[in-house]
CSV table of C-alpha atoms in Angstrom, one decimal:
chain,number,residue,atom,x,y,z
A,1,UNK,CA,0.0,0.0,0.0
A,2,UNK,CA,1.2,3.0,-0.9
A,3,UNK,CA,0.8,4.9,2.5
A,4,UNK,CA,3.9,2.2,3.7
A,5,UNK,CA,5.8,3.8,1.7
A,6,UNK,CA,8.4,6.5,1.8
A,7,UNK,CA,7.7,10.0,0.0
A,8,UNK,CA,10.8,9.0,-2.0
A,9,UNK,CA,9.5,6.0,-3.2
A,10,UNK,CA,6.5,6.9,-4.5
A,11,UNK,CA,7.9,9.3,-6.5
A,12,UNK,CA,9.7,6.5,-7.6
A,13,UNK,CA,7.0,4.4,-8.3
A,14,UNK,CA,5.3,7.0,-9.6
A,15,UNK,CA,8.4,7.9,-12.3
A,16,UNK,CA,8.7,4.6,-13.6
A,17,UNK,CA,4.6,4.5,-14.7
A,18,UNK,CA,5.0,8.7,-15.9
A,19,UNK,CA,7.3,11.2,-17.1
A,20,UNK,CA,8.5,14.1,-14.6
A,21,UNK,CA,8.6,16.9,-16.2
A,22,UNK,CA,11.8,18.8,-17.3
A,23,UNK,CA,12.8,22.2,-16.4
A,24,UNK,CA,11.2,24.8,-18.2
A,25,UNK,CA,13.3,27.7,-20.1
A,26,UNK,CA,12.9,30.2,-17.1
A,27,UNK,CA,14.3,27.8,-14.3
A,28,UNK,CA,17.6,26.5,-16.7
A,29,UNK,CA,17.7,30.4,-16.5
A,30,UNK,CA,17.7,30.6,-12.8
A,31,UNK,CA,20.3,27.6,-12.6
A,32,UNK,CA,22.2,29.3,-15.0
A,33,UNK,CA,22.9,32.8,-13.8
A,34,UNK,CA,23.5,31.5,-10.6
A,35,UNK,CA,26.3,30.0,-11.7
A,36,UNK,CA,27.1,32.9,-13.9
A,37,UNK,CA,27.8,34.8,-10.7
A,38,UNK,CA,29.6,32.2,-8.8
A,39,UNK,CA,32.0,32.1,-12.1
A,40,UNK,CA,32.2,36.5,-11.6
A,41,UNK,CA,33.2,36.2,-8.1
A,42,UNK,CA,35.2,33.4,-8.0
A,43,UNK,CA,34.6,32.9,-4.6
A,44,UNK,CA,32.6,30.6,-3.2
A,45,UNK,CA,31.4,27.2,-5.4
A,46,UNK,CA,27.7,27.1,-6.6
A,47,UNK,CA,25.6,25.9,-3.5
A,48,UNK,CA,23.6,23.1,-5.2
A,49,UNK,CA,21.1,23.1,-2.6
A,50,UNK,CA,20.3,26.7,-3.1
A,51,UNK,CA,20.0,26.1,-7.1
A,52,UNK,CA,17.7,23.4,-6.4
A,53,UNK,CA,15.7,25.6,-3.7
A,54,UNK,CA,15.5,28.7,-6.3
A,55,UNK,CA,14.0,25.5,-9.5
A,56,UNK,CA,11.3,24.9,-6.9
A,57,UNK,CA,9.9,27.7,-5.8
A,58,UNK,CA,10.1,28.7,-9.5
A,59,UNK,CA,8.4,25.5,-10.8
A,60,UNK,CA,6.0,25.1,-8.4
A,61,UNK,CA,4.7,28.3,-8.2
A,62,UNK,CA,3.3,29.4,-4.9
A,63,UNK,CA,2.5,26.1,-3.6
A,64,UNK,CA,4.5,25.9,-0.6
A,65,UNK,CA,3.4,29.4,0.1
A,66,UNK,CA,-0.2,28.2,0.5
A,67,UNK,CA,1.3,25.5,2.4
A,68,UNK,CA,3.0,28.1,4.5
A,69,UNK,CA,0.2,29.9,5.0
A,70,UNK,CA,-1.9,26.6,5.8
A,71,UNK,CA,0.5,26.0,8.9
A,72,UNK,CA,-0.6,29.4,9.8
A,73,UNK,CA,-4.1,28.5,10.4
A,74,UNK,CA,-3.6,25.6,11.7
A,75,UNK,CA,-0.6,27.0,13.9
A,76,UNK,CA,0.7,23.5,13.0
A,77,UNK,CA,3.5,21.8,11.0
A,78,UNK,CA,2.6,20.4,7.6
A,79,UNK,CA,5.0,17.9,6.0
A,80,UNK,CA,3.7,17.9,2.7
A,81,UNK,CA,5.7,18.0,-0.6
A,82,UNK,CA,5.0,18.2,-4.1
A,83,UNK,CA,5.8,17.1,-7.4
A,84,UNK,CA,4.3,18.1,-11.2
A,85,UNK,CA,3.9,14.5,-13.4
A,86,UNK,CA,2.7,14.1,-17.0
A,87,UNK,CA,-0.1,11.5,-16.2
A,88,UNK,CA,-2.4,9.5,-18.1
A,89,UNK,CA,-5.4,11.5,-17.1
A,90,UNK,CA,-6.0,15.0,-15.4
A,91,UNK,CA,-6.0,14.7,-12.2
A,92,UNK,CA,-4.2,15.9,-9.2
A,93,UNK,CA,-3.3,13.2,-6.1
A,94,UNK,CA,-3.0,13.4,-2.9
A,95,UNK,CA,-1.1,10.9,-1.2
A,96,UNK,CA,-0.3,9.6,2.1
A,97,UNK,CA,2.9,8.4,2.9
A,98,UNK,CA,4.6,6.8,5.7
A,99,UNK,CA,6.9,10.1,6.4
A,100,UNK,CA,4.6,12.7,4.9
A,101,UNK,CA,1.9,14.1,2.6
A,102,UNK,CA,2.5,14.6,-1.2
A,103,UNK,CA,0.2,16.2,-3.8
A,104,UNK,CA,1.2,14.8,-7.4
A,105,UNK,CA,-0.2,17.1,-9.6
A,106,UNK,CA,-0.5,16.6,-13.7
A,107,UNK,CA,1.3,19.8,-15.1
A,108,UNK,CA,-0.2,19.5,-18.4
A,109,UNK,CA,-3.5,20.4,-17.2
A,110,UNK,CA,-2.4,24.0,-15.8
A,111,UNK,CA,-0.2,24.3,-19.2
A,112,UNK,CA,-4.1,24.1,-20.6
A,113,UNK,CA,-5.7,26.0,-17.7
A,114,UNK,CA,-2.8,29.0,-18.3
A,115,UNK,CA,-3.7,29.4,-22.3
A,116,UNK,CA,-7.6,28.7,-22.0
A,117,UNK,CA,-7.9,31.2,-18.9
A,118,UNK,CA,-5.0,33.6,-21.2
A,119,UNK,CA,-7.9,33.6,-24.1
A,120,UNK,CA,-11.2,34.1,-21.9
A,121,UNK,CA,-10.2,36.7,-20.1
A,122,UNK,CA,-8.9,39.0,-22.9
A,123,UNK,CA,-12.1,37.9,-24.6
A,124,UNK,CA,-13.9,39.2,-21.5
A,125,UNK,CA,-12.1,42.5,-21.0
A,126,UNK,CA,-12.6,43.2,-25.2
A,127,UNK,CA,-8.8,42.7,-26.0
A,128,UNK,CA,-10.6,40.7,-28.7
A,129,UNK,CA,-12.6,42.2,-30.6
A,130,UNK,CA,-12.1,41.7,-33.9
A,131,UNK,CA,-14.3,38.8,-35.3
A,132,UNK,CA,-11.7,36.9,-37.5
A,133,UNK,CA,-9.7,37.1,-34.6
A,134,UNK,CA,-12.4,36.0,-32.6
A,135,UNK,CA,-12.4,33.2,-34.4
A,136,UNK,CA,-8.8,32.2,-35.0
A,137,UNK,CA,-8.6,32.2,-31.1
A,138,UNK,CA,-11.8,29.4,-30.7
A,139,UNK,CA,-10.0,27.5,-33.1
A,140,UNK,CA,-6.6,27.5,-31.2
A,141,UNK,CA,-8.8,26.7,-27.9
A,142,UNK,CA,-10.4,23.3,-29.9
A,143,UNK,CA,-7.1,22.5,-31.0
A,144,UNK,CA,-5.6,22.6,-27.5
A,145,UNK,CA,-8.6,20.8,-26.0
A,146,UNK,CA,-7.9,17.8,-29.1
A,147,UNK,CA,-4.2,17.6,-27.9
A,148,UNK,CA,-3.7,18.4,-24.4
A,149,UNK,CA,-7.2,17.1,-23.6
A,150,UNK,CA,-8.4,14.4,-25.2
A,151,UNK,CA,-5.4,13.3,-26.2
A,152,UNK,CA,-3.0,14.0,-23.6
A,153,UNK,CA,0.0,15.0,-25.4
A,154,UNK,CA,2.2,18.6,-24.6
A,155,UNK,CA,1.2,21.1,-27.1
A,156,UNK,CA,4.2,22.9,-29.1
A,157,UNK,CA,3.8,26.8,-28.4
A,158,UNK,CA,6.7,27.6,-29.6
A,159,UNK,CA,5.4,28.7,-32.7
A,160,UNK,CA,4.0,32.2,-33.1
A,161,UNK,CA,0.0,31.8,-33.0
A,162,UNK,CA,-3.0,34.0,-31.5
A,163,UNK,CA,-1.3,33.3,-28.1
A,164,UNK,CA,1.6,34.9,-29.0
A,165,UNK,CA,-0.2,37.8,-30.4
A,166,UNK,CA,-2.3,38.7,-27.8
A,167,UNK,CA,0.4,38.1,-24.5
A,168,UNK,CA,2.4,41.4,-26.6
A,169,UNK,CA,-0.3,43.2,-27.0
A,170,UNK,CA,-1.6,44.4,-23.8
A,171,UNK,CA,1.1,43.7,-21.1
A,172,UNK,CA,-0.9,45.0,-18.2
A,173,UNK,CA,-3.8,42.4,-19.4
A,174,UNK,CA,-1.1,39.6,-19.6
A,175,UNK,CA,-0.2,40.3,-16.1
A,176,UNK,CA,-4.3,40.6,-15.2
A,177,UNK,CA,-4.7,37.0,-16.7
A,178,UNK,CA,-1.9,36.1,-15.2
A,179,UNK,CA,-3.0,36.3,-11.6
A,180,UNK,CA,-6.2,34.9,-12.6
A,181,UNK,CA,-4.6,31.8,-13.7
A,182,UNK,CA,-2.9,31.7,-10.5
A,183,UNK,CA,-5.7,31.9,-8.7
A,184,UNK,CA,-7.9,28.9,-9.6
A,185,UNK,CA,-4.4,27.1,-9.8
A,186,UNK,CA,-4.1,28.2,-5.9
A,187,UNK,CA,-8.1,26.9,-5.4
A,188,UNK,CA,-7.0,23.6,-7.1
A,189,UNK,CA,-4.1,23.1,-4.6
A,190,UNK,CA,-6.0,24.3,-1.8
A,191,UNK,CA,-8.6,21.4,-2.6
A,192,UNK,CA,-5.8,18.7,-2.3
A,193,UNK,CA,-3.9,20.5,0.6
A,194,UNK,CA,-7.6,20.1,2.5
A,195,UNK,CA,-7.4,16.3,1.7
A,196,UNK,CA,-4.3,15.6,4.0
A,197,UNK,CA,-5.3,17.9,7.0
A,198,UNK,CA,-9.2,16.6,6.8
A,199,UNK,CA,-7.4,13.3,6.8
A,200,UNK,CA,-9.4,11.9,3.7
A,201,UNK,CA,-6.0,10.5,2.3
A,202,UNK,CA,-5.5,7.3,3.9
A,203,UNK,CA,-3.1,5.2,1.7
A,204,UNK,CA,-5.3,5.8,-0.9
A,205,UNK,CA,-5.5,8.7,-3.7
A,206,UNK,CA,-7.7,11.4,-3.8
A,207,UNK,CA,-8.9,12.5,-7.3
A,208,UNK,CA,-9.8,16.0,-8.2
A,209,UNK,CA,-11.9,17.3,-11.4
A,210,UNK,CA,-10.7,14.0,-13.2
A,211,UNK,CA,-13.7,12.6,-16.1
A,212,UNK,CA,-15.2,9.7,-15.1
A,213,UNK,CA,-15.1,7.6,-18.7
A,214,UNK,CA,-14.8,4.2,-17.7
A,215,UNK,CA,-16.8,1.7,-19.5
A,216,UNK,CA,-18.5,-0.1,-16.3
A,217,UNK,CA,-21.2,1.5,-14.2
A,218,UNK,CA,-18.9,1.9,-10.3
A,219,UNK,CA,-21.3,2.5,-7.5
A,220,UNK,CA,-21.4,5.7,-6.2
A,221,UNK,CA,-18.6,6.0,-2.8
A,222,UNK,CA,-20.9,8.4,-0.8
A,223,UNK,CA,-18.1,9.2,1.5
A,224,UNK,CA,-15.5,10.2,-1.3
A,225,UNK,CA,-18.3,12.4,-2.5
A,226,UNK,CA,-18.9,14.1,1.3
A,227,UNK,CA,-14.4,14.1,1.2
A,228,UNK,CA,-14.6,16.3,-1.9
A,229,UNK,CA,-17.5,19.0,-1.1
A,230,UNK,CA,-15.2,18.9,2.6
A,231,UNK,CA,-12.1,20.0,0.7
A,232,UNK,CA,-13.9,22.2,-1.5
A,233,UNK,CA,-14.7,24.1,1.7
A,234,UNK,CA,-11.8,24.1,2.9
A,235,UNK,CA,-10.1,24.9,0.2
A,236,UNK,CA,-12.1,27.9,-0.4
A,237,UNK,CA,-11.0,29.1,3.1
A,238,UNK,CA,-7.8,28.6,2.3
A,239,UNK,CA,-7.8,30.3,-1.1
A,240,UNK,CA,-9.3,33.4,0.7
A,241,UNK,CA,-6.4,33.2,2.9
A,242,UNK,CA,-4.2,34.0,0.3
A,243,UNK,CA,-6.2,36.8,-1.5
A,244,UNK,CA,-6.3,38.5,1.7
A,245,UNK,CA,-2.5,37.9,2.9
A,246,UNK,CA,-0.4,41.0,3.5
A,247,UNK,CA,2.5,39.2,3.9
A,248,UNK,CA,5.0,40.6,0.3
A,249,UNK,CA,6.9,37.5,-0.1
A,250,UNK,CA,3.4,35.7,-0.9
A,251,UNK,CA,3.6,36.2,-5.2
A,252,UNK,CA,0.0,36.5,-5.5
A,253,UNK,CA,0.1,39.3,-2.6
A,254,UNK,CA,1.1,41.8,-4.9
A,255,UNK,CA,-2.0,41.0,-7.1
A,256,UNK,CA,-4.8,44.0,-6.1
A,257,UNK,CA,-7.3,41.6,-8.0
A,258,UNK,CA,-8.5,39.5,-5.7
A,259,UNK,CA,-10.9,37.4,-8.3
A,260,UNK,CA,-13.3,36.0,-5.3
A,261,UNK,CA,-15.3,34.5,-8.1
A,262,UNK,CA,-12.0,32.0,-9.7
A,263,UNK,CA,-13.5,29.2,-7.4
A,264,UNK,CA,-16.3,29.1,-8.6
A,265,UNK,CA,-16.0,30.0,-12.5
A,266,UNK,CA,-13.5,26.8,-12.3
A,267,UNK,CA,-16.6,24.6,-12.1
A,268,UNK,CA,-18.1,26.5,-14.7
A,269,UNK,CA,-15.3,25.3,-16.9
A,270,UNK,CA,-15.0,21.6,-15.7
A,271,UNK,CA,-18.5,21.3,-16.4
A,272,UNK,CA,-17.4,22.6,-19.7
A,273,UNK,CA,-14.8,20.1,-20.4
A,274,UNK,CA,-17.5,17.2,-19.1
A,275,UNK,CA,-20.0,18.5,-21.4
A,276,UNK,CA,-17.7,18.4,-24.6
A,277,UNK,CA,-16.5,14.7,-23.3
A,278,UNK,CA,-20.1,13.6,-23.1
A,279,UNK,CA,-20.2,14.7,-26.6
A,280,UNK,CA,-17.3,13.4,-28.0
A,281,UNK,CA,-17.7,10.1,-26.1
A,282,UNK,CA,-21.8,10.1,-26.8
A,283,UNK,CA,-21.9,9.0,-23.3
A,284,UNK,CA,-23.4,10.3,-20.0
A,285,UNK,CA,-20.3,10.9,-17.5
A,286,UNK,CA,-21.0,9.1,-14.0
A,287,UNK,CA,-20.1,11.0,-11.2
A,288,UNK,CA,-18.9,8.3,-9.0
A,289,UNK,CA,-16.7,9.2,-7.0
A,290,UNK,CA,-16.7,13.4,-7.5
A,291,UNK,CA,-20.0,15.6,-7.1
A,292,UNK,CA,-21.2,17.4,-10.6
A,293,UNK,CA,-19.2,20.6,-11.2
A,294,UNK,CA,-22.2,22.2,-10.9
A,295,UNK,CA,-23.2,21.1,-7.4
A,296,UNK,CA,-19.5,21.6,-6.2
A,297,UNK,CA,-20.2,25.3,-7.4
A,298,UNK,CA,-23.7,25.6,-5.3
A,299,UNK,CA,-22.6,24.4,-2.5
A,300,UNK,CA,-19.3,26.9,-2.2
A,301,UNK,CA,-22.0,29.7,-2.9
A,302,UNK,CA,-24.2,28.4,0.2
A,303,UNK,CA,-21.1,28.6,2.7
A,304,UNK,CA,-19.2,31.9,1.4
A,305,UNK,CA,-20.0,35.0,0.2
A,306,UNK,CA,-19.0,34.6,-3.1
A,307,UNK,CA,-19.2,37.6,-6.2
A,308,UNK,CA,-21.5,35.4,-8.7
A,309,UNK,CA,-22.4,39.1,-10.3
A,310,UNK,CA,-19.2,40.6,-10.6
A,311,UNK,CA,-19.1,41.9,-13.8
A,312,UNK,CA,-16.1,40.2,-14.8
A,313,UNK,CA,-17.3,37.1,-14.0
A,314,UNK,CA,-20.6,37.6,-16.0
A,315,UNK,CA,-18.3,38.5,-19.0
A,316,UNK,CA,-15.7,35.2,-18.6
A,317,UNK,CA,-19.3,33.1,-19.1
A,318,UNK,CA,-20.4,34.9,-21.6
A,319,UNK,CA,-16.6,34.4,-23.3
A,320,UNK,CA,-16.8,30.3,-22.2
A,321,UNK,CA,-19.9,29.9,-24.0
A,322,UNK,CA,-18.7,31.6,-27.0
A,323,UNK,CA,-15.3,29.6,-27.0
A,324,UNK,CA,-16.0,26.2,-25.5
A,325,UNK,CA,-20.2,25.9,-26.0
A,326,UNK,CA,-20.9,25.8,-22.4
């Protein structure tokens, strides 16, 4: 059973079924100027454990500052790690092991998240408004949902494409999309952070906004379903944390947009991605082991005060709709 073993191990495991992903550009670029300047002063040797510090904060984003921050509510240690995968499915784990928590989470998902939420919400704010352009940008979002979706491959963006076009055009928007990005990632995280200090993850794993497409009808694990609603909450709580931290070594601290709504509109897009599965499949998903999106989303409204008429949230439907049918 996996919670017998080591953190180490699973990883293991875990590497020999997957592929861990390889540094991206920006954190060779970290590694690299560090050693620039160790080569300029000629001092002191490269500190390997400080390179490898500086790739992990970089590559995983703000996770362990909502880990951090998690401690702080709980005025508690938290032992839990984490490492990105490319997985067979999109899904997030949470894990149990014998020395501490870990939260595997499938990076090729956010790499879709970052360019879908990139598109919506300069759709949303009129950065695009021309209708050829319009459409040139829905056909780049059903091409990404064909290969990173359906069939889970790493999409090439290194050509120049509608992506490209629009990041240069509007810096201050790039940035605003940016943070939004960040924040359902951060609600996402939250989610499987709640698993562990609910104690839901019991040598088992915990999935998260995965599609159900199995051929055989599973019955229904009533207490998963209570487990994720549970996490939901609490990672809502957590989320608002971090959009009301002060603290100015949190990244998403020096965002003024606090986008109270990301929770939510997240279910608005994973009902979404169900809806075009069902289609594409011509088969009714079965939520087995997950509530619907759109319950998930009702019951976060019931227990938080949650801005379902902010106008920009009102626009990033309209914009879903247009680009992904929903």
């Amino acid at each position: 059973m996996l919670h017998q073993l080591s953190c180490g191990e699973v990883v293991t495991q875990f590497q020999r079924l997957y592929k861990i992903l390889a540094p991206d550009v920006d954190s060779v670029a970290i590694a690299r100027d560090l050693w620039l300047e160790w080569e300029k002063t000629g001092n002191t040797p490269p500190n390997i454990n400080e390179i490898a510090k500086d790739y992990a904060q970089h590559e995983n984003g703000f996770f362990y500052e909502l880990v951090r921050l998690a401690e702080k509510m709980h005025q508690g240690n938290l032992p839990i790690q984490y490492c990105q995968f490319t997985l067979d499915r999109y899904n997030a784990y949470a894990i149990t092991t014998k020395d501490c928590y870990i939260v595997l989470i499938d990076d090729v998902f956010f790499q879709l998240l970052y360019f879908i939420c990139n598109i919506l919400v300069f759709d949303a704010a009129g950065g695009i408004e021309d209708p050829a352009e319009k459409e040139q940008a829905k056909k780049f979002i059903a091409e990404i949902m064909q290969v990173n979706y359906f069939s889970r491959k790493r999409i090439d963006f290194s050509e120049e494409g509608i992506q490209h076009v629009l990041l240069k055009r509007d810096y201050e928007l790039a940035e605003f999309a940016n943070y939004f990005f960040h924040a359902c990632k951060a609600f996402i995280i939250a989610h499987e952070i709640g698993h562990h200090v609910l104690g839901h993850a019991r040598g088992t794993t915990k999935r998260v906004f995965a599609l159900h497409t199995k051929e055989v009808t599973v019955e229904v694990d009533e207490r998963a379903i209570a487990d994720e609603y549970e996490a939901d909450h609490y990672g809502y709580k957590l989320f608002g944390v971090l959009s009301n931290t002060n603290d100015d070594t949190v990244y998403y601290a020096w965002c003024k947009f606090k986008f109270n709504f990301a929770p939510a509109f997240l279910f608005d897009l994973f009902n979404a991605f169900d809806r075009l599965q069902e289609k594409r499949a011509n088969k009714v998903i079965e939520y087995t082991g997950h509530p619907h999106p759109v319950s998930r989303q009702q019951a976060l409204q019931e227990q938080f005060s949650i801005e379902m008429n902010d106008p920009l949230y009102l626009s990033l439907k309209e914009s879903l709709a247009f680009y992904l049918g929903a």
